Every structure is written in structure tokens, then in C-alpha cells.
XYZ file of C-alpha atoms in Angstrom:
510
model
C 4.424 -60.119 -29.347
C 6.362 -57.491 -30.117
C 4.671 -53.492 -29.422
C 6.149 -50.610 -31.606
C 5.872 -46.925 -31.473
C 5.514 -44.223 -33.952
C 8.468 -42.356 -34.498
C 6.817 -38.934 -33.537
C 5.277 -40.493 -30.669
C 8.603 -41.187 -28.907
C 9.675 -38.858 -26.188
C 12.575 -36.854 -26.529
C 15.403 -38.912 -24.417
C 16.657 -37.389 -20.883
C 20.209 -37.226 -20.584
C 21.582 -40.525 -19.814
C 22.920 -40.661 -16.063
C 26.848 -41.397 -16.068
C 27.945 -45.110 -16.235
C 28.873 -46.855 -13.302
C 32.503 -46.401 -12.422
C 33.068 -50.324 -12.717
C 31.719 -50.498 -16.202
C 34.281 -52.066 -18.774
C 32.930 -49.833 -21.471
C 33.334 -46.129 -19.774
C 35.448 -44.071 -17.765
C 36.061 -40.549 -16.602
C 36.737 -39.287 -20.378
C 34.138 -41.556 -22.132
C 31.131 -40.308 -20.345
C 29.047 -38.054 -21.297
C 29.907 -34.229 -20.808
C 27.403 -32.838 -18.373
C 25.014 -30.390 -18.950
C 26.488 -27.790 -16.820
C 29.845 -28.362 -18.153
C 29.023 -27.874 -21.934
C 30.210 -24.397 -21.695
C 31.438 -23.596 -25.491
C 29.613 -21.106 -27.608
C 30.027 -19.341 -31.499
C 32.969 -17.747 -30.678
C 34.870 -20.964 -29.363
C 33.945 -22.965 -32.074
C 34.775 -20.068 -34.721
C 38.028 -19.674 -33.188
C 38.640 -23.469 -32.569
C 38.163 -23.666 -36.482
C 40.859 -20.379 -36.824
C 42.901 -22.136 -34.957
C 42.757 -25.310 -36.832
C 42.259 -23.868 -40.283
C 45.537 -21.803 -40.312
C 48.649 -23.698 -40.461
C 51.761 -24.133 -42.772
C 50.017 -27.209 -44.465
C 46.566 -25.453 -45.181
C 49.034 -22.067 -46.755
C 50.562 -24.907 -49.059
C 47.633 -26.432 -50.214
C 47.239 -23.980 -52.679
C 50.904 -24.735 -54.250
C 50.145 -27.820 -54.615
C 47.047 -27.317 -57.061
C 48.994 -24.600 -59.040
C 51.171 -27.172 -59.083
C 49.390 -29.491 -61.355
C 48.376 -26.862 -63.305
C 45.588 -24.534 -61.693
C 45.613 -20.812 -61.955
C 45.304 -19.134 -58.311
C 41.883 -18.667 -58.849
C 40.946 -22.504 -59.735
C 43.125 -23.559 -56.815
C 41.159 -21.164 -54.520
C 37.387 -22.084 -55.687
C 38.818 -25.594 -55.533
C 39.776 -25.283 -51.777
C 36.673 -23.038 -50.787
C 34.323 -25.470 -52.821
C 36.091 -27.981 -50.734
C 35.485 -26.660 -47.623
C 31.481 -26.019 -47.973
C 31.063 -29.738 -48.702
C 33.099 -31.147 -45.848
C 30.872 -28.681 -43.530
C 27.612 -30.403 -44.262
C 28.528 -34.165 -42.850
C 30.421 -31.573 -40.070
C 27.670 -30.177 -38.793
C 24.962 -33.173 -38.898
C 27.667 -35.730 -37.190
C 28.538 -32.515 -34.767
C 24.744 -32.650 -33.694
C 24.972 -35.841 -31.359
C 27.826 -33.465 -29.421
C 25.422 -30.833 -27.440
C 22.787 -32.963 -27.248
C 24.310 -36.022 -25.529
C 27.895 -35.082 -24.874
C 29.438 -37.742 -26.016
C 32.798 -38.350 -28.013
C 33.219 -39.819 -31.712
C 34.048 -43.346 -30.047
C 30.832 -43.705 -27.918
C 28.590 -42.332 -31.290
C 30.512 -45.464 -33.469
C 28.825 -47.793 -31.004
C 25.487 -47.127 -32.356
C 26.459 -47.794 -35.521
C 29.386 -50.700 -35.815
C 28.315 -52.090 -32.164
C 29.601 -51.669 -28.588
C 32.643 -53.498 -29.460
C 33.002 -52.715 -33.059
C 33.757 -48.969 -33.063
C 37.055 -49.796 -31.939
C 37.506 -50.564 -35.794
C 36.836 -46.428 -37.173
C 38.048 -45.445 -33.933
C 41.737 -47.448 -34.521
C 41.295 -46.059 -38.538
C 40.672 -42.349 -37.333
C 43.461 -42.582 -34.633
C 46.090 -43.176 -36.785
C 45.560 -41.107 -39.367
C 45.103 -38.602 -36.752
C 48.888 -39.876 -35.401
C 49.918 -39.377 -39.077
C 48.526 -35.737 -39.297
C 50.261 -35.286 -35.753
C 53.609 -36.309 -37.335
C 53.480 -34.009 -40.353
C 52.485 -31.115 -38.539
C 55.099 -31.844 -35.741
C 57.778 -32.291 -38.174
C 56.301 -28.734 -39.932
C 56.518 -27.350 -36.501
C 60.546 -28.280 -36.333
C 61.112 -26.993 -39.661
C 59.649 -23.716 -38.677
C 61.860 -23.191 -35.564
C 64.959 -24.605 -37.695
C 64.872 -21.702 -40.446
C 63.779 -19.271 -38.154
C 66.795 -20.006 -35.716
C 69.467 -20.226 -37.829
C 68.565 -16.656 -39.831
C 68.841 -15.597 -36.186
C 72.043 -17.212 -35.904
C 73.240 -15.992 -39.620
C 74.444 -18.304 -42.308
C 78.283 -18.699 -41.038
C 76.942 -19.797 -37.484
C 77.410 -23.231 -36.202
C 73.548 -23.861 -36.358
C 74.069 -23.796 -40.521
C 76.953 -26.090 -40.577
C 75.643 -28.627 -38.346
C 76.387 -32.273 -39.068
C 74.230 -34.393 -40.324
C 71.903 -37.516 -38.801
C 69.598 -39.682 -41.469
C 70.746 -36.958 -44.029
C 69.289 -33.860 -42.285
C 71.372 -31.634 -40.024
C 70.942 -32.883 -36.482
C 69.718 -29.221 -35.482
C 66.835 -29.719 -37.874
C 66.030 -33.154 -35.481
C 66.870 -31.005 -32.207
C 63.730 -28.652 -33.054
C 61.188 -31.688 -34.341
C 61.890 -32.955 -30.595
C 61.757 -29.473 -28.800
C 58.461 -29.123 -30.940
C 57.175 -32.462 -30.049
C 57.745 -31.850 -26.396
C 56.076 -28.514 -26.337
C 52.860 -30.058 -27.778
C 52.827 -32.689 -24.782
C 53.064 -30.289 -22.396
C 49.967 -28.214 -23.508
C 47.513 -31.401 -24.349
C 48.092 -32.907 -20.880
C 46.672 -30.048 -19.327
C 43.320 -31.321 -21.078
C 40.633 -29.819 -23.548
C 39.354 -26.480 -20.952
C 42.788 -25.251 -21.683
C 43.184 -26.388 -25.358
C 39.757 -24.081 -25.597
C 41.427 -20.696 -23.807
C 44.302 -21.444 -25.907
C 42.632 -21.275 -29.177
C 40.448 -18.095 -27.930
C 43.035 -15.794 -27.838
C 45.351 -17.413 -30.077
C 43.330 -17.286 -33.329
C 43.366 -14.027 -33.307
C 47.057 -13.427 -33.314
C 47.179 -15.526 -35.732
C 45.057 -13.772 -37.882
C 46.951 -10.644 -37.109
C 50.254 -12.030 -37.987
C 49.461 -13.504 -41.316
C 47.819 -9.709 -42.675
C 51.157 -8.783 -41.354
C 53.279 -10.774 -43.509
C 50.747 -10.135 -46.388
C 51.880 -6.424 -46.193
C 55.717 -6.791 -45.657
C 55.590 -8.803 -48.943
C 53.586 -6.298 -50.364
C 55.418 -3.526 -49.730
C 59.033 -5.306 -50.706
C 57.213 -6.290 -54.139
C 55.701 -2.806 -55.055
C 52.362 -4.815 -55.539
C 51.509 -8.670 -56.458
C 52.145 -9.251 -60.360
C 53.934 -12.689 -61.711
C 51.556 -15.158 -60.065
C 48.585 -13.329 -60.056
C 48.721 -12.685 -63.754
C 50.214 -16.531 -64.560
C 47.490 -18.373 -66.787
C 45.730 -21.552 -66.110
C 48.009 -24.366 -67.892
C 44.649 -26.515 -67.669
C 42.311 -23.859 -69.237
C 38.479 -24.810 -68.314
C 37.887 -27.528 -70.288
C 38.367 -31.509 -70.443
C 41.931 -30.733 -68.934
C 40.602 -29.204 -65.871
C 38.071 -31.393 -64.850
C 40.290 -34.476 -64.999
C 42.291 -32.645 -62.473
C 39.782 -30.822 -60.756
C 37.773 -34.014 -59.235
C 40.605 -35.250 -57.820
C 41.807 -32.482 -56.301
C 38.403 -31.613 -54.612
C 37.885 -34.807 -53.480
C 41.846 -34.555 -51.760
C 40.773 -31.225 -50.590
C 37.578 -32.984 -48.386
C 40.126 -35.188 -47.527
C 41.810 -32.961 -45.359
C 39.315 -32.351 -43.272
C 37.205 -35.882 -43.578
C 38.893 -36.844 -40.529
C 37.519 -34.118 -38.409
C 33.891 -34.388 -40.010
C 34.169 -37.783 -37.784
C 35.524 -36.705 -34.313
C 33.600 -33.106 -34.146
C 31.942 -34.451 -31.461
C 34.981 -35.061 -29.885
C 34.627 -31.052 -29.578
C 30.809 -30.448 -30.192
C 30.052 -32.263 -26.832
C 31.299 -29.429 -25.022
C 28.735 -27.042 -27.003
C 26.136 -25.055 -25.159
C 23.597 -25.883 -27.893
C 23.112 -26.362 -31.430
C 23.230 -23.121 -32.700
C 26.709 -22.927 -31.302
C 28.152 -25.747 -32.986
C 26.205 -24.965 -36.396
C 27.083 -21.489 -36.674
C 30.776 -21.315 -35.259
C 31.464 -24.180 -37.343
C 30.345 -22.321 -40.432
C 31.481 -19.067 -39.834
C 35.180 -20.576 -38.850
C 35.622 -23.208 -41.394
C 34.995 -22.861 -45.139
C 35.806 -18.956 -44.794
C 39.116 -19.625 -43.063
C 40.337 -21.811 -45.278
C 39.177 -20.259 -48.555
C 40.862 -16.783 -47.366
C 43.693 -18.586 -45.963
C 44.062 -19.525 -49.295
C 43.944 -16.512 -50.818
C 46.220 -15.054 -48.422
C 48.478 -17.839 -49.050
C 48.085 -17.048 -53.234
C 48.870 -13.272 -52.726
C 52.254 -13.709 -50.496
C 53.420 -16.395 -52.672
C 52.777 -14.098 -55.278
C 54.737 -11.272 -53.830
C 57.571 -13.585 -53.234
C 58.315 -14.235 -56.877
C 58.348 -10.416 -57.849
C 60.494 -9.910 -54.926
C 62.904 -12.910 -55.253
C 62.525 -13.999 -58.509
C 61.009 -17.392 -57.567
C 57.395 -18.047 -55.888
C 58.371 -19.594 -51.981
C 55.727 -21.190 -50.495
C 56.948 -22.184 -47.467
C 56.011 -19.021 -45.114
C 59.231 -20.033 -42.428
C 61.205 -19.793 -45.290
C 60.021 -16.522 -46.525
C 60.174 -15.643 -43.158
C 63.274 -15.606 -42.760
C 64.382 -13.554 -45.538
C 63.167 -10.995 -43.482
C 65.536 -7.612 -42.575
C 64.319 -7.207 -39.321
C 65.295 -9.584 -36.835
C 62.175 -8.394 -34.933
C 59.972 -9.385 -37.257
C 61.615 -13.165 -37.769
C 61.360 -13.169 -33.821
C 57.690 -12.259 -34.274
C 56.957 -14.803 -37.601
C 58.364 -17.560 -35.736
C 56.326 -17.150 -32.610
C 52.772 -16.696 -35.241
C 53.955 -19.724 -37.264
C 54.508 -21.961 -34.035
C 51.267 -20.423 -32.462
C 49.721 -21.884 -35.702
C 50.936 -25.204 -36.208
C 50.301 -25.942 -32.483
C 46.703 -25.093 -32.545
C 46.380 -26.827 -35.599
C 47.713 -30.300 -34.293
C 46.663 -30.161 -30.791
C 43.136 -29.721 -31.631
C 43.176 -31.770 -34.848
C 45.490 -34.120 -34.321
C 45.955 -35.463 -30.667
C 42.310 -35.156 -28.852
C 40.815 -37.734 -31.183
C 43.463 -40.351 -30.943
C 43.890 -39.570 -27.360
C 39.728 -40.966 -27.315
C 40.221 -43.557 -29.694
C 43.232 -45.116 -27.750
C 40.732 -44.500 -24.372
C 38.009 -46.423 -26.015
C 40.354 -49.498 -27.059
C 40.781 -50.215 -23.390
C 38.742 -47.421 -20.798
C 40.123 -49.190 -17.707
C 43.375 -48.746 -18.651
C 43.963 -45.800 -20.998
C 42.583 -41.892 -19.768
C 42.718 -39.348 -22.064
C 46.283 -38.237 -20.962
C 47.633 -41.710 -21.925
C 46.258 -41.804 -25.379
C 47.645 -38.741 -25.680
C 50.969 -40.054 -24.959
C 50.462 -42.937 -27.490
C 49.741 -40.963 -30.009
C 52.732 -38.439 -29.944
C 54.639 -41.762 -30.002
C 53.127 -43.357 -32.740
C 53.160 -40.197 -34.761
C 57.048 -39.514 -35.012
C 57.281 -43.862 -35.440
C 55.407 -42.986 -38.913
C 58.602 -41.073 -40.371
C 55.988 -38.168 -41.373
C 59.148 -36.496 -43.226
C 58.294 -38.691 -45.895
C 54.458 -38.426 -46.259
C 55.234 -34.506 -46.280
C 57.937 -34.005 -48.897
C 56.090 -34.893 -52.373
C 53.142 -32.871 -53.195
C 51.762 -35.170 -55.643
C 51.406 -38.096 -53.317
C 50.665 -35.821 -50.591
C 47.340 -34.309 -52.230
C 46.446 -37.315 -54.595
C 47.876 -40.342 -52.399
C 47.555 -39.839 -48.698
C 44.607 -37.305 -48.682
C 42.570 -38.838 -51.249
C 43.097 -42.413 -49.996
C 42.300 -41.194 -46.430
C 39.335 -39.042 -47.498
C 37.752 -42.337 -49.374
C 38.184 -44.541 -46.040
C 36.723 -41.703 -43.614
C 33.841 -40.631 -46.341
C 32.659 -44.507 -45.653
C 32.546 -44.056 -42.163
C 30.972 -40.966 -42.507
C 28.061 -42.268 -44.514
C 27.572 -45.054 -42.130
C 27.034 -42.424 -39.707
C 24.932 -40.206 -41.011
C 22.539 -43.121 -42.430
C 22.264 -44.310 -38.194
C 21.947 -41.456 -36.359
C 19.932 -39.019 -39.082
C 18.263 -41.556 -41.345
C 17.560 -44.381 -39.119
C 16.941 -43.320 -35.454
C 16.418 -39.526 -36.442
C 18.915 -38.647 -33.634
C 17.702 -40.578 -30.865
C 20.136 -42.694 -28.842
C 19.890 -44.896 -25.574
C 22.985 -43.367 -24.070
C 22.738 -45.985 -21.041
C 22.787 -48.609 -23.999
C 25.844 -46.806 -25.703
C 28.024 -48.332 -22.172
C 26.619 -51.882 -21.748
C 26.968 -55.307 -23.140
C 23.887 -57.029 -23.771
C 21.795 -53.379 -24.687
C 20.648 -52.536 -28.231
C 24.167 -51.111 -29.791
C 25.524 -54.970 -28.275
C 24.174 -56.459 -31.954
C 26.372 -59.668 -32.724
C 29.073 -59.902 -29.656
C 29.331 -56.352 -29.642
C 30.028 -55.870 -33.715
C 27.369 -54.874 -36.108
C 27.959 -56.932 -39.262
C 25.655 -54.602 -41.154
C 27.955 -51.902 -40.445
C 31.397 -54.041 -41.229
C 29.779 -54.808 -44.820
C 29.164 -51.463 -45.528
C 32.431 -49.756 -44.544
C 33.928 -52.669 -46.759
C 31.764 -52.069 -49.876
C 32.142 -48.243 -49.613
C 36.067 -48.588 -48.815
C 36.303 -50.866 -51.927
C 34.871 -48.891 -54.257
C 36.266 -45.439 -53.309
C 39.975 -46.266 -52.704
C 40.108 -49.865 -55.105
C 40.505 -47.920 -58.152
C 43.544 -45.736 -56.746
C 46.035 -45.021 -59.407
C 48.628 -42.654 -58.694
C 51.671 -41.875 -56.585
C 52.686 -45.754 -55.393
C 49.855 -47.263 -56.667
C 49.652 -49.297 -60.007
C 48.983 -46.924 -63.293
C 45.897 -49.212 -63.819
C 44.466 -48.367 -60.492
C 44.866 -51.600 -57.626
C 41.600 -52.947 -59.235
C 41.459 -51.748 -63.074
C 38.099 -51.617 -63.604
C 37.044 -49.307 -60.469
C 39.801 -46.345 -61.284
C 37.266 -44.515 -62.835
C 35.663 -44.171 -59.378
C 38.937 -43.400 -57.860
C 38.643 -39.400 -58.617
C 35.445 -39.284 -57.012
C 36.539 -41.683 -54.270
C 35.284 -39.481 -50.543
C 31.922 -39.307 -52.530
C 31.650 -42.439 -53.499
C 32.624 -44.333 -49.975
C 30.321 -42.122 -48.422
C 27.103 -42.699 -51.046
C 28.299 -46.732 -51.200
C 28.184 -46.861 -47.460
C 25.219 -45.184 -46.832
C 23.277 -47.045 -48.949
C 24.282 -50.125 -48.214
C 24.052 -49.271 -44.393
C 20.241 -48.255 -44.761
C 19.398 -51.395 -46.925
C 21.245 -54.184 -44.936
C 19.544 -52.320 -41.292
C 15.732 -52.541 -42.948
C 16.023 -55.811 -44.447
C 17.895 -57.911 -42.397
C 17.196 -55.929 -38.580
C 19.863 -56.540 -35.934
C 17.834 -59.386 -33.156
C 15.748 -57.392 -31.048
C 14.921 -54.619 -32.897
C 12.282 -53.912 -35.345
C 12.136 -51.331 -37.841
C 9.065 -48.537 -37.836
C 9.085 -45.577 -40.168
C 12.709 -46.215 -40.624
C 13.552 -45.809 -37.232
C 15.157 -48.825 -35.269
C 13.090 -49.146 -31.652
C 13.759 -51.718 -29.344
C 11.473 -54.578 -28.653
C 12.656 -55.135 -25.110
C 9.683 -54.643 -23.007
């Protein structure tokens, strides 16, 4: 007969005691973070968020919308509005970080099964490789301009021959860039955090900087600011508008899966809830702005609006200041993709095989498999950039967020076995290790949020005609679709040795 317990009446779990070293399913970067080693507070978290938050991408975001049409001031609520809804699955899937200290990988197993988190593990890892390749090759660009105003126009470093149709110089600093990144993210995530403290900052400091030089060239910020919306607010804007909110989420859906990758290092809750919201949605909505009022500058100044801040960079006078713009906009773009971009694949690739791959290794892999993904060519067209490969990635991770919030808030009400989470045979072992509850729902949410896709490469129809009207709505939908069909599948058809009380999945072993 099997015994179950009111939900209230369960104690409050004890921190798991470390896996065995032995065990297939764990090692030395796996395990959970100690108590006495969760050492991050507000401040880290607000600047890890600075850090990430301010890069070349997030300053072009902005072009992108006014782009299609926005005015600044659409394009800004759009990316601020954004930014508020990403923080909500952000925080809640950040919770399981201080209070277990475990990584993104270990949390999946709750959900998809000891085995089975390999699968949003491998899906978060390479987009994360992706992200590392775009920002890399950002990274090169940034050094490239910056060098060869240094070196003036007549210098060998501008008439450099070319390799794959881009000067080989422009290749020489991608490399230099990619090696540089290496360097810092085998040193591990103690110094990633002192690197973000005092580089956010700077940061911050050089981008007010630039704001002003453009300022004062321009005699104030005029053609942008006063350009009108070509969308207006009505039935034109809102067919663009959903869309470009739900690419918007996308660029940070990725990280509203792997915060605990980051959150397990927390002193408490209150750190990860507050830094998180004091560094993310007001970073990147005055980022934005920032972003909006330089631009703007740039146009009265040069007759044309330049986006890219290396290149209006290096239209600078002083060869102090380039000196000083290249060292904020590398500063930048390395905080950005280390923390971003490299400690959740370096997890992910951990988890596929623990006795084999550390941290360190994954880390490796990744920087390898993010310059195989040519990420010159995701970067260079806006429209598939924003509509394509954000809002296609956004719909996959929104599905695996909403199988995640359904396990660990809905259904067990943020109580894990951790001993469980690193053993075959426990209750996160389901089917052979994969949870087919789990597999059904990520595949009904992915279908329906990415089926209907309909622009860039994809058919003008939408891949599946009759779902494109979801496809504008498609981080919203996967993570409704899967979060439904999570809770329904886990109360009506309970994994094998489990029973359901109050919602809450308790084990009927003993």
C-alpha cells in the first residue's frame, strides 16, 4: 500500500551530501555548490547582468526595430517590455540555484529524466556555441576598425588581401579575440565573477563617454530623435510589434534556462531576485536608449545614422580616445560572451559525459564548435537575425522553460531529492532515465511555436500553413503549450513509483 504526505507536511530538504566520486552521473563541476562557497550577493548579480547586458549586439538591437519601421521610442518600450517578461521565468528557474546549488543540467533531470536532460542541455549548448560565435566574430570586428584607424587608411592593415572575401586582418583579430576569451574562462567562474565586478562599471563609464563626444560633435541629438514612426500605432504596428517582442525574449530565453548555472553560487534568494532585477530589464532598456541617442548624434554629425559603435569609434580625432573605445568595446563583448555564452555549454558538454568532460573541456568544445557555425553569416542580416534566429530560438527555449517551471514550481513546489538528481534507479530515473511526459511536451510546445515560422528562409506560408498565425507569438506559445501539457500528462498518467498529492509528485518508495 502505498502512504502519502501532505504537501505542507513535508520537511524542508537538507542539502544533499556530494555524490560519490565514482558516480557516472556527477563530477567535480556537476555537484552541488556548497553552502560555504555560495559567496555571490546583489551587487554580483547586478553587475554580472551589466556585464552581460552591454554589448555591441544589445546597442544594435534597437536598429534593427527602427529598421522595420519603429520610431526610437517603440523600439525602446519594445526592448524594455521585453526585458520585464524574460525576468519573471529568470528569477523563478534562478530559485533552484541558492537553494540547492546546482547547474541548469542537474535541474533538467527532474524534469526530462536522469538521462534525458542531455536533450535541452545539447539544445541550450549550441545555441549558446552560436551566441559565442557572433559575439566572437563582433569582438574581431571591433579590434579590426579600431586598429586600422590607428594604423590610418594608407597603412598596410587597410589594404590587406583578402581570405573567404574578407581581408585576412579582419580573420587575424576574430582569432586573437577567440584566444583571449579561452584564456579568461579556463581560469573558471570565481574569476569570471571579479571580472565582471569591476568591469561593469567601466563599461558603464565608457558608453556615457561616447554619449557625450557625439553630443558635443552634433550640437545636440535632432534627425533620429525627431524621425516619425513609419508604422504609426495602429494595425501596422502590432503586426510588427509581436514579433519583435517575442525576438526580443528571445535574446535572453537562453539565459532564463541556465541562471542557475550562475544563481547556484548565490548567498540567498534575495540576492539572485533583486540583482537580477535591478541589472537586467534596466540595463538593457537604457542601453537602448543610449544606443538611440548616439545613433542619433551620428546622423547630424555624419549625415548618416552608424550603428555600429567600433565604427563610430573610430571616426574619432583623438587617437586616445579610439585607444580607450576599443579597450570599453572589447571589455564589453568579453563579459558578454564569457558569461553568456561559454559557462552553459561548458555544463552541458560536462553533463553529456561527467567522467570524461570537466568544465574546462566543455569549454574548449564550445569555442570550437562556435567559430565551425560560420557566425559571420547568422550576424550580417538584421531581418533574419531578429525574426529568424532569435524568434526560432526563443520558441524552442520558451518550451523548455515551461516544462520547467510546471516541475519545479507547479508540481513539487520546489522540492527536489538532490541525492536522486545523481543516481539511476531514483525518482528523476522515470523510463531508462527519459521522462516521456516531458519529451511530448517539449514536442507539442516546439511544434506549435516555431511550425508556423514564415520569414527569412522559411516558406511565405509558414513550414506548416495553418499554425503561422501562432508563429508571432511563438516564445509564448511554446512556453503556455508546454506547460500545460507537462502538468496534464504528470497528473494523469504519473511516472511508476510516484503518486500525485495536492499536485505535488512524492515518492512511494518506503
Amino acid at each position: 500500500m502505498t502512504d502519502t504526505v501532505p504537501a505542507a507536511a513535508l520537511p524542508e530538504p537538507e542539502p544533499a551530501s556530494p555524490p560519490a566520486a565514482g558516480d557516472r552521473f556527477a563530477n567535480a563541476d556537476l555537484r552541488p555548490v556548497p553552502a560555504t562557497e555560495r559567496t555571490w550577493t546583489t551587487y554580483n548579480f547586478a553587475a554580472l547582468w551589466v556585464g552581460m547586458a552591454v554589448n555591441v549586439p544589445t546597442w544594435t538591437l534597437a536598429s534593427g526595430l527602427i529598421g522595420v519601421g519603429m520610431d526610437w521610442t517603440q523600439a525602446v518600450l519594445t526592448i524594455a517590455l521585453a526585458n520585464v517578461i524574460v525576468l519573471v521565468p529568470m528569477v523563478l528557474t534562478g530559485h533552484v540555484g541558492p537553494k540547492y546549488g546546482i547547474p541548469f543540467p542537474v535541474l533538467a533531470r527532474a524534469s526530462f529524466g536522469v538521462r534525458g536532460a542531455n536533450l535541452p542541455a545539447l539544445i541550450r549548448g549550441v545555441v549558446a556555441c552560436a551566441w559565442f560565435g557572433i559575439q566572437t566574430w563582433v569582438g574581431g570586428q571591433s579590434i579590426y576598425f579600431l586598429t586600422g584607424r590607428l594604423f590610418g587608411a594608407d597603412s598596410w592593415w587597410a589594404d590587406a588581401g583578402e581570405i573567404a572575401g574578407r581581408p585576412w586582418t579582419l580573420w587575424l583579430c576574430f582569432v586573437a579575440f577567440w584566444v583571449l576569451e579561452i584564456a579568461i574562462i579556463l581560469r573558471g567562474m570565481d574569476t569570471l565573477r571579479r571580472f565582471e565586478n569591476w568591469a561593469a562599471p567601466v563599461m558603464l563609464v565608457g558608453a556615457v563617454l561616447l554619449l557625450i563626444w557625439i553630443a558635443n560633435e552634433a550640437g545636440g541629438f535632432g534627425p533620429l530623435l525627431d524621425q516619425p514612426s513609419q508604422l504609426g500605432w495602429g494595425a501596422d504596428f502590432w503586426d510588427v510589434f509581436f514579433p519583435s517582442l517575442m525576438g526580443m525574449i528571445g535574446f535572453w530565453s537562453t539565459l532564463s534556462l541556465n541562471i542557475p548555472d550562475f544563481t547556484r553560487f548565490g548567498t540567498g534568494q534575495r540576492a539572485q531576485v533583486w540583482g537580477q532585477s535591478l541589472g537586467l530589464p534596466t540595463t538593457m532598456a537604457a542601453f537602448a536608449l543610449l544606443s538611440v541617442l548616439v545613433t542619433s548624434g551620428s546622423q547630424a554629425v555624419y549625415g548618416e545614422p552608424i550603428w555600429d559603435p567600433a565604427e563610430l569609434a573610430a571616426r574619432m580625432d583623438s587617437e586616445l580616445a579610439v585607444v580607450f573605445a576599443l579597450f570599453v568595446l572589447l571589455l564589453a563583448t568579453l563579459t558578454t560572451n564569457i558569461a553568456a555564452n561559454l559557462v552553459s555549454p561548458a555544463y552541458d558538454a560536462s553533463h553529456l559525459a561527467p567522467r570524461h568532460i570537466t568544465f574546462r573541456t566543455g569549454a574548449l568544445i564550445a569555442c570550437a564548435v562556435g567559430v565551425l557555425m560560420a557566425p559571420w553569416k547568422l550576424y550580417e542580416d538584421p531581418d533574419i537575425y531578429i525574426f529568424t534566429w532569435l524568434g526560432t530560438v526563443g520558441g524552442l527555449l520558451g518550451t523548455v522553460s515551461g516544462i520547467f517551471i510546471a516541475d519545479y514550481w507547479l508540481l513539487r513546489r520546489t522540492r527536489l531529492d538532490v541525492e536522486d538528481l545523481y543516481r539511476a534507479e531514483g525518482r528523476y530515473w522515470y523510463d531508462r532515465g527519459w521522462n516521456w511526459r516531458a519529451l511530448a511536451a517539449f514536442a507539442a510546445g516546439g511544434l506549435l511555436a516555431v511550425g508556423g515560422s514564415y520569414s527569412g528562409p522559411y516558406p511565405e506560408n509558414g513550414l506548416i500553413p495553418f499554425l503561422q498565425p501562432l508563429a508571432d507569438y511563438g516564445w509564448a506559445v511554446g512556453l503556455a503549450t508546454s506547460l500545460a501539457v507537462y502538468l496534464a500528462l504528470m497528473r494523469f498518467a504519473p511516472p511508476r513509483g510516484q503518486v500525485l498529492d495536492g499536485g505535488v509528485p512524492t515518492s512511494s518508495r518506503g
